[in-house]
Amino acid sequence: MDYSSLAQKPLSEVTERTEITDGLVVVTFRNPYIARLARAGQFVNILPRVGAIDPLLRRPFSVYQRSGEAVSVIVQVTGRGTALIAATMPGEMLDVLGPLGQPWKADSTEREAILIIGGVGVASMPLLTEVLKSSGKRIATYYGARSEKLIARHGLEAIEVATDDGSAGFHGTNVALIDQHLSEKRFSNPKLYVCGPTGMMRAAKALAEKYDIPCELSLETEMACGIGICQGCPVVADEATFAKTGKRFRLVCTEGPSFMSNAIEL
Amino acid sequence: MDYSSLAQKPLSEVTERTEITDGLVVVTFRNPYIARLARAGQFVNILPRVGAIDPLLRRPFSVYQRSGEAVSVIVQVTGRGTALIAATMPGEMLDVLGPLGQPWKADSTEREAILIIGGVGVASMPLLTEVLKSSGKRIATYYGARSEKLIARHGLEAIEVATDDGSAGFHGTNVALIDQHLSEKRFSNPKLYVCGPTGMMRAAKALAEKYDIPCELSLETEMACGIGICQGCPVVADEATFAKTGKRFRLVCTEGPSFMSNAIEL
Amino acid sequence: MAEFSTNGKAVDMSVLLKHTMFKNPVLVASGTFGYGAEAKNYCDINKLGGIVTKSVSWKPRVGNYPHRIVETASGMLNSIGLANVGVHVFVGEKLPYLAEFDTQIIANIAASSVEEYRDVLEHIEANATKNLAGYEINISCPNVKDGGLSFGTSVERTAELTRALRSATDRLLIMKLTPNVTSVAPFAETVEEAGADAISLINTVVGMAVDHKTRMPRLSTVTGGLSGPAIKPIALAKVYEARKACGLPIIGIGGIVNGLDAAEFLIVGATMVQVGTANFANPHAGIDVVEELERYVHAEKIGSVRELVGSLKVDATLRAQGW
Amino acid sequence: MAEFSTNGKAVDMSVLLKHTMFKNPVLVASGTFGYGAEAKNYCDINKLGGIVTKSVSWKPRVGNYPHRIVETASGMLNSIGLANVGVHVFVGEKLPYLAEFDTQIIANIAASSVEEYRDVLEHIEANATKNLAGYEINISCPNVKDGGLSFGTSVERTAELTRALRSATDRLLIMKLTPNVTSVAPFAETVEEAGADAISLINTVVGMAVDHKTRMPRLSTVTGGLSGPAIKPIALAKVYEARKACGLPIIGIGGIVNGLDAAEFLIVGATMVQVGTANFANPHAGIDVVEELERYVHAEKIGSVRELVGSLKVDATLRAQGW
Ligand SMILES: Cc1cc2nc3c(=O)[nH]c(=O)nc-3n(C[C@H](O)[C@H](O)[C@H](O)COP(=O)(O)OP(=O)(O)OC[C@H]3O[C@@H](n4cnc5c(N)ncnc54)[C@H](O)[C@@H]3O)c2cc1C
Ligand SMILES: Cc1cc2nc3c(=O)[nH]c(=O)nc-3n(C[C@H](O)[C@H](O)[C@H](O)COP(=O)(O)OP(=O)(O)OC[C@H]3O[C@@H](n4cnc5c(N)ncnc54)[C@H](O)[C@@H]3O)c2cc1C
Ligand SMILES: Cc1cc2nc3c(=O)[nH]c(=O)nc-3n(C[C@H](O)[C@H](O)[C@H](O)COP(=O)(O)O)c2cc1C
Ligand SMILES: Cc1cc2nc3c(=O)[nH]c(=O)nc-3n(C[C@H](O)[C@H](O)[C@H](O)COP(=O)(O)O)c2cc1C
Ligand code: FES
Ligand code: FES
C-alpha cells in the first residue's frame, strides 16, 4: 500500500450531513482515494478542526458507507472532537486520513454471520454486510440500542432489535437475545462479528466461549496517530499469545481494530 | 457603568460581512448594548472562536460603525485570531465584550480637527467624524495607505489620500503631506487625532511638537483582558507624568486607548 | 448557593480551611482579578469563595517594561513584574474597598527579604478588615529578579520565611509554591513543618516566546510565566505530588476554565482552587466555575463538595501496572 | 533541496554537528515516528534531516498497560513506557531497514544502569550501518521507574554516564535532557565537560489528567509526559537557559508543528530541531517543517539556515529593562 501521492491531500469537502437524531450524525465527504480503497472494518482518522492545534489529535471513525467518490462516517457526539466533526456543514472541509487498520476477517469459513451491534458500533456493519452477502453467507443482525430512534438500519440485513427501554423489539440486551437463539439452535455454523460498548463486547466474548464459536470483536481505544507510530493504542493480548510471542500488547490501530475474541483480554 | 446584566450575554450574531479587499473585512453583529453605549474611540474585545481555549485571548477592535442594534468592526487579517474573526459568516456567533476604554477627547476647544489615519487605523474615525461634525468642527482627514484599494472612505469627511505606491492622491506619507499643509498655514487652531502604525504615530507626535499643536494618539498594545485586571497593556508615561505621579506606565485598555502625545513615550 | 438538592438536601459547597469558612472552594487567583473594582462590572463578586489580591510589596512597584504578555498555544506568557500599589495604598484603599464584598479576601505578598515579607504582613495585619481571611505568600514569581523565587527554589529559605511569618499572624498562612523545581514534595513537607496552614500551587511555569519576524524575544524580560489551560496537566501532577508529601490542605491552581477542571483538582486532593488566566477572556469565569462545580456535585449525588477532595481512585490503576 | 535561491544562490539548509553532516536541521523525535516503516507511506523520509529512533533497551520492553495516551489543551500526555523491540531486533531488523533511506539515523537508548546503557551502545556500535550518525541518550523518560530519569535529575550520575559512553564511540553522542529540573544549566555544563557532542532538549514535562466521570487517572501510571504545542514556551526557555550555560550544539525539541516554530528554536540557539507529537496528527509534519523553514530562510534573505542559529536579538531588550 503506497499512500505517498494521495494521502498527502487529506482535505476532503463535506457534501452531505444528515442528523439521525440529536447527537448522532452521518457526515459524508468526497475522498476518491478512501472511497476506492476502504474495506469493511477499516477506519479513517479525522482532525476535528482543519489547521488547529487544539484539539490536537485526530479522531477515528469506521467507514460507514461509500458510493462513488463519497465516504460517510456516522458520528456520535461524546466530546469536543466529535461535536466539532458532527457540526461540519456541506461545503466545509475535513482533514481525513485513511483508510487505516485491518478489515474484518470476513473470509473465514463459517456459513452464518451473526452481527452484534451496540449503539454506534453499527458504523462498520453496512460494509461488512455487503461483503458477507457477496460471499453468500447467511446473515443475522442483532442490534441493541438505548431506544428505537438511535437505530440506523441502512445497509443492514435481517435485523433483530433489542432496546434498553423496550421502545422497539426485544426489551433487554441483544446478547441475551442471541444467547436465547443460540440455545434454541437457530444457527449451525455461526461466527460472531461484534462492535459496541465494552460491556457488550465482554458479554459477546463470554457467549462465544460458552457456545465455542468464533468471535471477532472490533475495539476502540484512544489513539494518538492511528498508523502505528505512537504505541498509544494497545489492547492486552491473551496469555497464550503472550506465552508464545512475548507480545503483551497488540496495537488496535494497525493490528486491529478487530481481533478474535480469544486473542485478547478485555 | 454597570454591565452586570448585559455584559454576561456577549454572544452576538453576525448579520453582515463585507470584504473590502483581500484581508480587510467589515464584520457587523447584533449587540444592542454596545450599539447604544459605544462612543467614538472605544473598542470591543472579541474572542476568535466561541467557546475555544485556543486561541485563548480576546482581540481588541475599535467600534467602526453602528446603526440601530448593529455594530461593525473593520478587521485587518494579521494573524490567526483576526483570520478567524474575519471569516465569521452571517448567522454565526461572535463573543464580544464592550464597549471598553475611553472615548476620543473630542470635546476640546480647538476649532479644527485633523484626522491622521494609517491603514486600519481608520477604524475609530467614522464615529469620531460624527461627533466632531455635530459640534461644528472643521474636519480635514489625511488617509495614508499602502494602495488605493485599502482605503475605506465610509463615514469620513474631506479626505486627502496619500499612498505608498502612488496609486491615488499624494505619493508619500500622509504626515509629510500634513507637514506641508501646516507649513502653508492652512490651519489656524487645529488638533491632531491620530491612529495608525507606530512609525506614523511617532511622526505625528514629532509634528505636534514642531508646530506646538495638541495631538491625541490612539494606541495599540497587546491585551490579555481589555478591562484593567491583567496589567498587560502598558504604555510608557512621559517623564513629567512620572516625576509628578510616580506612574511609569499607563494602561492602554482602561486609561486609553488614546492619549495626548505629550503624556506618553512611543 | 443551594441551587440544587440531593435527596431533598441542599448541595453544600462550603469548605473550611483551618478555622476559616469559605462559601465555596473557588477563589480568583492573584494578579488575575485586580482588586475587584473592574471585575465587579462583569460578575457578582459575592458569589465567589474569595479573592486573592495581586501580590503586594512594601513599596509600590511599577512593573516591567512592555511587552508584558504574549499568547501561546492554549495559554499565555506574562511578565507583569509584580506591578502593584504598595502596602500603604493597599491597606488605605484596596482592603477597605474589598471589605464591602461578602466574600473572603486573601492578601498575596511578594517581597525580596524575610524582613520585607514580615513588614508587609504586619502592616496589613495591623490594618486588617473584617473579611481578611489571611495571606498567600508568593515565593514563586518567575518574572522579577527579587520576586521571591530565590525563596521558592530553596527549601531552607522557604522554611525560614514560613516560620517568620507564622509567628506574625493567626490568620490563614498559605505558601504559594512554584512548579519550577525538580520536586515539589520537599517544599510541601517543609512548609507543613514550619507551621503554614495550606499550600497553593502552581504559580506560572517558566517559558519563552520569540518573534520570528524581528528575531526578538516577545517579552521584555525574555522569559516569563506560562499560565492557562496548557499548564493544567502540570498543575494536576504537582498537586498530586504535594498531596502525597504532606497533610496540609492544598489550593490547586493552573489552567482552570470551568467547573469540571475545578472538580479534577479537588479529586486529586485539593481542598480549594483558584481561577486565574480564565478571567481575562471571561471576567465571569470564577462564577461559571462555581456554578458548574455545583451542578457536578449535584450530578454526582453527593451532599457536599468536600466529598470530592482526594477521592481519586488510584490504587486499582497502579496495581494493574505492578508499580 | 534548493527550492529557493537568494541572489541566484541556493538556500543552504545543511548543518554540521561536529563531524557529521545533515542535509537539513530537522529530525523526527524518538518515539514519534516508529522505525520508518509506517511513516514512509505518508512522507518522503529522504527529505528529513534524520530520524531519531524509539528508545531501545537491552531487552525488549512491552511498555505500560493502557491507557497510555490522553489529549490535553494543545497537547497530549503519554505513558508508553518505553515499549521497544530490544537491541537485538533493533540491530537485526530496524537498523538495516533504516539503512535503505538517504538520511541520518540516530539511535536513542534508554536503560536503567550505566552498564546497560553501555552494553546497548556497544552492541549497536558493533553492528553499525552506514547511515548511523550516532546516539541520543535518553536520561529523561518520566514514565517508567527505570527510564533514566534517576540519571536525568542527578548531575553526578549524568556526568558518570556521559563519560562512560563517550569512551565507547566516536559517533555523535547526544545527551537528551529533561525539563523536570529546577535548572537545566548545571546539566548542560556537566555534559559538555564529560565530552558529549550535543544536548537535546526537552523530553516531556511531567503531567497528569483525571476523568471527572470515573474519578480515575486517565493514564495507567497516573502521571505521564506532556508534549505538543502546549510545551513550546517551556522548551524555548530551556534551550535559552542551556544556550547560556554551555557551548555545545543544542537540538531543540518541544511543540514544533511548523517551520516557524523550528526557526524560533534556531534563533534562540539550537543548531537542529526535532519534530515529535506533530507527526501523530500529520505524519508529513517533518517534511512540512523542512519546507516552511526553507521558505523562511529564503524570505529572510540569508544564504544558510545556519545564520539563524543564536541570532536572537536579546541585548536591547534586556538593557531597556535594566536587567
Ligand atoms: C477504530 C475506531 C473506530 C471508531 N468508529 C467510530 C464511529 O464510526 N463513530 C463514532 O461515533 N465513534 C467511533 N469511534 C469512537 C470515536 O473515535 C470517539 O468517540 C472520539 O474519538 C471521541 O472524541 P471526542 O473528542 O468527542 O471525545 P473526548 O473524550 O473529548 O476525546 C478526548 C480524546 O480521547 C479519545 N477518545 C475518547 N473516546 C474514545 C473512544 N471511544 N475511542 C477512541 N478514542 C476515544 C479521543 O480520540 C481524543 O483523543 C471509533 C473509535 C475507534 C478507535
Ligand atoms: C484598542 C485597539 C483597537 C484596535 N482596533 C483594531 C481595528 O479596529 N481593526 C483591526 O484590524 N485591528 C485593530 N487592532 C489590532 C488588533 O487587535 C490586532 O491586529 C489583533 O489583536 C491581532 O490578532 P491576531 O490573532 O490576528 O494576531 P497574532 O499576532 O496571532 O496575535 C497574537 C496576540 O498578539 C496580540 N496582538 C497582535 N497584534 C496586535 C496589535 N496590533 N494590537 C494589539 N494586540 C495585538 C493579539 O491580540 C494576540 O493576543 C486594535 C488593537 C487595539 C489595542
Ligand atoms: C498576568 C498574570 C499576573 C499574575 N500575577 C501574580 C501575582 O502578582 N502574584 C502571584 O502570586 N501570582 C500571580 N500570577 C499567577 C496566578 O495567580 C496563577 O498562579 C497562575 O497564573 C496559574 O493559574 P492559571 O493558569 O489559572 O492562570 C499571575 C498570573 C498572570 C497570568
Ligand atoms: C508517544 C510518545 C513517545 C515518546 N517516546 C520517547 C522515547 O522513547 N524516547 C525519548 O527519548 N523520547 C520519547 N518521547 C519524547 C519526544 O521525543 C519529545 O522529546 C517530546 O515529545 C517533546 O517534543 P514534541 O512536543 O514535539 O512531541 C516520546 C514522546 C511521545 C509523545
Ligand atoms: S494509535 Fe498510534 S500506534 Fe496505534
Ligand atoms: S489589557 Fe489587561 S490591563 Fe489592559
PDB file of N, CA, C and O in Angstrom, chain B residues 195-244:
ATOM      1  N   CYS B 195      -4.407  57.759  14.347  1.00  0.00           N
ATOM      2  CA  CYS B 195      -4.378  56.320  14.587  1.00  0.00           C
ATOM      3  C   CYS B 195      -3.764  55.613  13.381  1.00  0.00           C
ATOM      4  O   CYS B 195      -4.217  55.779  12.248  1.00  0.00           O
ATOM      5  N   GLY B 196      -2.740  54.839  13.664  1.00  0.00           N
ATOM      6  CA  GLY B 196      -2.060  54.122  12.581  1.00  0.00           C
ATOM      7  C   GLY B 196      -0.851  53.397  13.121  1.00  0.00           C
ATOM      8  O   GLY B 196      -0.697  53.260  14.341  1.00  0.00           O
ATOM      9  N   PRO B 197       0.027  52.938  12.240  1.00  0.00           N
ATOM     10  CA  PRO B 197       1.196  52.202  12.696  1.00  0.00           C
ATOM     11  C   PRO B 197       2.136  53.075  13.538  1.00  0.00           C
ATOM     12  O   PRO B 197       2.097  54.306  13.439  1.00  0.00           O
ATOM     13  N   THR B 198       2.930  52.432  14.362  1.00  0.00           N
ATOM     14  CA  THR B 198       3.776  53.156  15.310  1.00  0.00           C
ATOM     15  C   THR B 198       4.654  54.202  14.640  1.00  0.00           C
ATOM     16  O   THR B 198       4.793  55.318  15.145  1.00  0.00           O
ATOM     17  N   GLY B 199       5.227  53.861  13.487  1.00  0.00           N
ATOM     18  CA  GLY B 199       6.089  54.810  12.786  1.00  0.00           C
ATOM     19  C   GLY B 199       5.336  56.104  12.483  1.00  0.00           C
ATOM     20  O   GLY B 199       5.833  57.213  12.741  1.00  0.00           O
ATOM     21  N   MET B 200       4.108  55.964  11.999  1.00  0.00           N
ATOM     22  CA  MET B 200       3.297  57.126  11.678  1.00  0.00           C
ATOM     23  C   MET B 200       2.932  57.919  12.932  1.00  0.00           C
ATOM     24  O   MET B 200       2.927  59.151  12.929  1.00  0.00           O
ATOM     25  N   MET B 201       2.664  57.189  14.009  1.00  0.00           N
ATOM     26  CA  MET B 201       2.300  57.857  15.269  1.00  0.00           C
ATOM     27  C   MET B 201       3.489  58.679  15.780  1.00  0.00           C
ATOM     28  O   MET B 201       3.321  59.802  16.260  1.00  0.00           O
ATOM     29  N   ARG B 202       4.699  58.110  15.670  1.00  0.00           N
ATOM     30  CA  ARG B 202       5.886  58.845  16.106  1.00  0.00           C
ATOM     31  C   ARG B 202       6.056  60.115  15.280  1.00  0.00           C
ATOM     32  O   ARG B 202       6.338  61.195  15.819  1.00  0.00           O
ATOM     33  N   ALA B 203       5.845  59.972  13.972  1.00  0.00           N
ATOM     34  CA  ALA B 203       5.989  61.144  13.097  1.00  0.00           C
ATOM     35  C   ALA B 203       4.948  62.206  13.456  1.00  0.00           C
ATOM     36  O   ALA B 203       5.248  63.401  13.492  1.00  0.00           O
ATOM     37  N   ALA B 204       3.745  61.757  13.771  1.00  0.00           N
ATOM     38  CA  ALA B 204       2.685  62.710  14.131  1.00  0.00           C
ATOM     39  C   ALA B 204       3.004  63.410  15.445  1.00  0.00           C
ATOM     40  O   ALA B 204       2.795  64.621  15.606  1.00  0.00           O
ATOM     41  N   LYS B 205       3.516  62.648  16.388  1.00  0.00           N
ATOM     42  CA  LYS B 205       3.929  63.217  17.683  1.00  0.00           C
ATOM     43  C   LYS B 205       4.995  64.296  17.451  1.00  0.00           C
ATOM     44  O   LYS B 205       4.914  65.394  18.024  1.00  0.00           O
ATOM     45  N   ALA B 206       5.961  64.009  16.591  1.00  0.00           N
ATOM     46  CA  ALA B 206       7.023  64.973  16.290  1.00  0.00           C
ATOM     47  C   ALA B 206       6.440  66.219  15.620  1.00  0.00           C
ATOM     48  O   ALA B 206       6.820  67.349  15.936  1.00  0.00           O
ATOM     49  N   LEU B 207       5.495  65.990  14.725  1.00  0.00           N
ATOM     50  CA  LEU B 207       4.830  67.087  14.029  1.00  0.00           C
ATOM     51  C   LEU B 207       4.130  68.006  15.033  1.00  0.00           C
ATOM     52  O   LEU B 207       4.217  69.232  14.954  1.00  0.00           O
ATOM     53  N   ALA B 208       3.439  67.395  15.983  1.00  0.00           N
ATOM     54  CA  ALA B 208       2.713  68.163  17.000  1.00  0.00           C
ATOM     55  C   ALA B 208       3.675  69.014  17.808  1.00  0.00           C
ATOM     56  O   ALA B 208       3.372  70.171  18.153  1.00  0.00           O
ATOM     57  N   GLU B 209       4.841  68.434  18.092  1.00  0.00           N
ATOM     58  CA  GLU B 209       5.833  69.206  18.848  1.00  0.00           C
ATOM     59  C   GLU B 209       6.375  70.356  17.995  1.00  0.00           C
ATOM     60  O   GLU B 209       6.490  71.491  18.461  1.00  0.00           O
ATOM     61  N   LYS B 210       6.647  70.037  16.733  1.00  0.00           N
ATOM     62  CA  LYS B 210       7.210  71.046  15.830  1.00  0.00           C
ATOM     63  C   LYS B 210       6.283  72.265  15.718  1.00  0.00           C
ATOM     64  O   LYS B 210       6.726  73.408  15.812  1.00  0.00           O
ATOM     65  N   TYR B 211       4.985  72.027  15.549  1.00  0.00           N
ATOM     66  CA  TYR B 211       4.047  73.135  15.368  1.00  0.00           C
ATOM     67  C   TYR B 211       3.332  73.519  16.659  1.00  0.00           C
ATOM     68  O   TYR B 211       2.452  74.367  16.662  1.00  0.00           O
ATOM     69  N   ASP B 212       3.690  72.806  17.729  1.00  0.00           N
ATOM     70  CA  ASP B 212       3.086  73.074  19.032  1.00  0.00           C
ATOM     71  C   ASP B 212       1.555  73.037  18.984  1.00  0.00           C
ATOM     72  O   ASP B 212       0.877  74.012  19.342  1.00  0.00           O
ATOM     73  N   ILE B 213       1.037  71.933  18.507  1.00  0.00           N
ATOM     74  CA  ILE B 213      -0.411  71.764  18.488  1.00  0.00           C
ATOM     75  C   ILE B 213      -0.788  70.500  19.255  1.00  0.00           C
ATOM     76  O   ILE B 213       0.001  69.556  19.325  1.00  0.00           O
ATOM     77  N   PRO B 214      -1.972  70.475  19.876  1.00  0.00           N
ATOM     78  CA  PRO B 214      -2.369  69.302  20.639  1.00  0.00           C
ATOM     79  C   PRO B 214      -2.565  68.091  19.720  1.00  0.00           C
ATOM     80  O   PRO B 214      -3.009  68.241  18.581  1.00  0.00           O
ATOM     81  N   CYS B 215      -2.235  66.946  20.251  1.00  0.00           N
ATOM     82  CA  CYS B 215      -2.235  65.751  19.419  1.00  0.00           C
ATOM     83  C   CYS B 215      -2.658  64.566  20.261  1.00  0.00           C
ATOM     84  O   CYS B 215      -2.066  64.279  21.294  1.00  0.00           O
ATOM     85  N   GLU B 216      -3.697  63.878  19.820  1.00  0.00           N
ATOM     86  CA  GLU B 216      -4.173  62.710  20.552  1.00  0.00           C
ATOM     87  C   GLU B 216      -3.923  61.455  19.699  1.00  0.00           C
ATOM     88  O   GLU B 216      -4.285  61.411  18.525  1.00  0.00           O
ATOM     89  N   LEU B 217      -3.268  60.472  20.326  1.00  0.00           N
ATOM     90  CA  LEU B 217      -2.884  59.259  19.606  1.00  0.00           C
ATOM     91  C   LEU B 217      -3.684  58.079  20.131  1.00  0.00           C
ATOM     92  O   LEU B 217      -3.776  57.880  21.338  1.00  0.00           O
ATOM     93  N   SER B 218      -4.226  57.276  19.227  1.00  0.00           N
ATOM     94  CA  SER B 218      -4.913  56.060  19.675  1.00  0.00           C
ATOM     95  C   SER B 218      -3.953  54.891  19.509  1.00  0.00           C
ATOM     96  O   SER B 218      -3.502  54.586  18.409  1.00  0.00           O
ATOM     97  N   LEU B 219      -3.627  54.231  20.622  1.00  0.00           N
ATOM     98  CA  LEU B 219      -2.546  53.241  20.638  1.00  0.00           C
ATOM     99  C   LEU B 219      -3.056  51.810  20.570  1.00  0.00           C
ATOM    100  O   LEU B 219      -4.193  51.515  20.941  1.00  0.00           O
ATOM    101  N   GLU B 220      -2.167  50.955  20.119  1.00  0.00           N
ATOM    102  CA  GLU B 220      -2.429  49.510  20.157  1.00  0.00           C
ATOM    103  C   GLU B 220      -1.330  48.817  20.944  1.00  0.00           C
ATOM    104  O   GLU B 220      -0.162  48.975  20.633  1.00  0.00           O
ATOM    105  N   THR B 221      -1.707  48.086  21.963  1.00  0.00           N
ATOM    106  CA  THR B 221      -0.726  47.221  22.633  1.00  0.00           C
ATOM    107  C   THR B 221      -1.391  45.859  22.830  1.00  0.00           C
ATOM    108  O   THR B 221      -2.617  45.747  22.768  1.00  0.00           O
ATOM    109  N   GLU B 222      -0.594  44.836  23.034  1.00  0.00           N
ATOM    110  CA  GLU B 222      -1.169  43.523  23.314  1.00  0.00           C
ATOM    111  C   GLU B 222      -2.012  43.603  24.575  1.00  0.00           C
ATOM    112  O   GLU B 222      -1.618  44.246  25.549  1.00  0.00           O
ATOM    113  N   MET B 223      -3.144  42.971  24.576  1.00  0.00           N
ATOM    114  CA  MET B 223      -4.023  42.982  25.738  1.00  0.00           C
ATOM    115  C   MET B 223      -4.438  41.566  26.095  1.00  0.00           C
ATOM    116  O   MET B 223      -4.852  40.813  25.220  1.00  0.00           O
ATOM    117  N   ALA B 224      -4.352  41.227  27.373  1.00  0.00           N
ATOM    118  CA  ALA B 224      -4.889  39.936  27.782  1.00  0.00           C
ATOM    119  C   ALA B 224      -6.355  40.076  28.174  1.00  0.00           C
ATOM    120  O   ALA B 224      -7.165  39.215  27.870  1.00  0.00           O
ATOM    121  N   CYS B 225      -6.702  41.198  28.851  1.00  0.00           N
ATOM    122  CA  CYS B 225      -8.066  41.283  29.388  1.00  0.00           C
ATOM    123  C   CYS B 225      -8.887  42.421  28.787  1.00  0.00           C
ATOM    124  O   CYS B 225     -10.086  42.300  28.606  1.00  0.00           O
ATOM    125  N   GLY B 226      -8.270  43.553  28.530  1.00  0.00           N
ATOM    126  CA  GLY B 226      -9.001  44.695  27.999  1.00  0.00           C
ATOM    127  C   GLY B 226      -9.819  45.451  29.026  1.00  0.00           C
ATOM    128  O   GLY B 226     -10.484  46.435  28.693  1.00  0.00           O
ATOM    129  N   ILE B 227      -9.777  45.026  30.287  1.00  0.00           N
ATOM    130  CA  ILE B 227     -10.625  45.687  31.299  1.00  0.00           C
ATOM    131  C   ILE B 227      -9.842  46.099  32.541  1.00  0.00           C
ATOM    132  O   ILE B 227     -10.431  46.387  33.581  1.00  0.00           O
ATOM    133  N   GLY B 228      -8.515  46.080  32.459  1.00  0.00           N
ATOM    134  CA  GLY B 228      -7.731  46.631  33.554  1.00  0.00           C
ATOM    135  C   GLY B 228      -7.357  45.667  34.661  1.00  0.00           C
ATOM    136  O   GLY B 228      -6.896  46.095  35.719  1.00  0.00           O
ATOM    137  N   ILE B 229      -7.511  44.362  34.435  1.00  0.00           N
ATOM    138  CA  ILE B 229      -7.188  43.442  35.534  1.00  0.00           C
ATOM    139  C   ILE B 229      -5.883  42.672  35.346  1.00  0.00           C
ATOM    140  O   ILE B 229      -5.425  42.016  36.272  1.00  0.00           O
ATOM    141  N   CYS B 230      -5.266  42.744  34.164  1.00  0.00           N
ATOM    142  CA  CYS B 230      -4.051  41.949  33.964  1.00  0.00           C
ATOM    143  C   CYS B 230      -2.781  42.771  33.996  1.00  0.00           C
ATOM    144  O   CYS B 230      -1.696  42.227  34.162  1.00  0.00           O
ATOM    145  N   GLN B 231      -2.860  44.073  33.793  1.00  0.00           N
ATOM    146  CA  GLN B 231      -1.681  44.951  33.744  1.00  0.00           C
ATOM    147  C   GLN B 231      -0.773  44.619  32.571  1.00  0.00           C
ATOM    148  O   GLN B 231       0.422  44.896  32.598  1.00  0.00           O
ATOM    149  N   GLY B 232      -1.350  44.042  31.540  1.00  0.00           N
ATOM    150  CA  GLY B 232      -0.514  43.564  30.446  1.00  0.00           C
ATOM    151  C   GLY B 232      -0.271  44.564  29.331  1.00  0.00           C
ATOM    152  O   GLY B 232       0.560  44.319  28.469  1.00  0.00           O
ATOM    153  N   CYS B 233      -0.971  45.703  29.341  1.00  0.00           N
ATOM    154  CA  CYS B 233      -1.038  46.569  28.163  1.00  0.00           C
ATOM    155  C   CYS B 233      -0.432  47.952  28.363  1.00  0.00           C
ATOM    156  O   CYS B 233      -0.939  48.930  27.828  1.00  0.00           O
ATOM    157  N   PRO B 234       0.663  48.076  29.131  1.00  0.00           N
ATOM    158  CA  PRO B 234       1.103  49.431  29.462  1.00  0.00           C
ATOM    159  C   PRO B 234       1.749  50.164  28.296  1.00  0.00           C
ATOM    160  O   PRO B 234       2.286  49.565  27.381  1.00  0.00           O
ATOM    161  N   VAL B 235       1.665  51.484  28.370  1.00  0.00           N
ATOM    162  CA  VAL B 235       2.480  52.350  27.522  1.00  0.00           C
ATOM    163  C   VAL B 235       3.323  53.173  28.510  1.00  0.00           C
ATOM    164  O   VAL B 235       2.913  53.411  29.651  1.00  0.00           O
ATOM    165  N   VAL B 236       4.499  53.577  28.068  1.00  0.00           N
ATOM    166  CA  VAL B 236       5.399  54.295  28.966  1.00  0.00           C
ATOM    167  C   VAL B 236       4.929  55.748  29.106  1.00  0.00           C
ATOM    168  O   VAL B 236       4.701  56.426  28.104  1.00  0.00           O
ATOM    169  N   ALA B 237       4.778  56.195  30.341  1.00  0.00           N
ATOM    170  CA  ALA B 237       4.367  57.583  30.597  1.00  0.00           C
ATOM    171  C   ALA B 237       5.556  58.511  30.355  1.00  0.00           C
ATOM    172  O   ALA B 237       6.704  58.119  30.530  1.00  0.00           O
ATOM    173  N   ASP B 238       5.276  59.751  29.982  1.00  0.00           N
ATOM    174  CA  ASP B 238       6.386  60.695  29.772  1.00  0.00           C
ATOM    175  C   ASP B 238       7.037  61.040  31.106  1.00  0.00           C
ATOM    176  O   ASP B 238       6.472  60.794  32.176  1.00  0.00           O
ATOM    177  N   GLU B 239       8.217  61.627  31.033  1.00  0.00           N
ATOM    178  CA  GLU B 239       8.994  61.881  32.246  1.00  0.00           C
ATOM    179  C   GLU B 239       8.255  62.792  33.220  1.00  0.00           C
ATOM    180  O   GLU B 239       8.323  62.601  34.433  1.00  0.00           O
ATOM    181  N   ALA B 240       7.553  63.794  32.696  1.00  0.00           N
ATOM    182  CA  ALA B 240       6.852  64.739  33.575  1.00  0.00           C
ATOM    183  C   ALA B 240       5.781  64.024  34.398  1.00  0.00           C
ATOM    184  O   ALA B 240       5.698  64.180  35.624  1.00  0.00           O
ATOM    185  N   THR B 241       4.984  63.214  33.717  1.00  0.00           N
ATOM    186  CA  THR B 241       3.952  62.459  34.424  1.00  0.00           C
ATOM    187  C   THR B 241       4.590  61.556  35.477  1.00  0.00           C
ATOM    188  O   THR B 241       4.120  61.458  36.616  1.00  0.00           O
ATOM    189  N   PHE B 242       5.682  60.911  35.075  1.00  0.00           N
ATOM    190  CA  PHE B 242       6.361  60.008  36.000  1.00  0.00           C
ATOM    191  C   PHE B 242       6.831  60.772  37.234  1.00  0.00           C
ATOM    192  O   PHE B 242       6.600  60.357  38.379  1.00  0.00           O
ATOM    193  N   ALA B 243       7.483  61.918  36.993  1.00  0.00           N
ATOM    194  CA  ALA B 243       8.021  62.709  38.107  1.00  0.00           C
ATOM    195  C   ALA B 243       6.888  63.146  39.038  1.00  0.00           C
ATOM    196  O   ALA B 243       7.016  63.104  40.262  1.00  0.00           O
ATOM    197  N   LYS B 244       5.761  63.522  38.452  1.00  0.00           N
ATOM    198  CA  LYS B 244       4.646  64.027  39.243  1.00  0.00           C
ATOM    199  C   LYS B 244       3.905  62.929  39.996  1.00  0.00           C
ATOM    200  O   LYS B 244       3.590  63.058  41.168  1.00  0.00           O
TER     201      LYS B 244
END
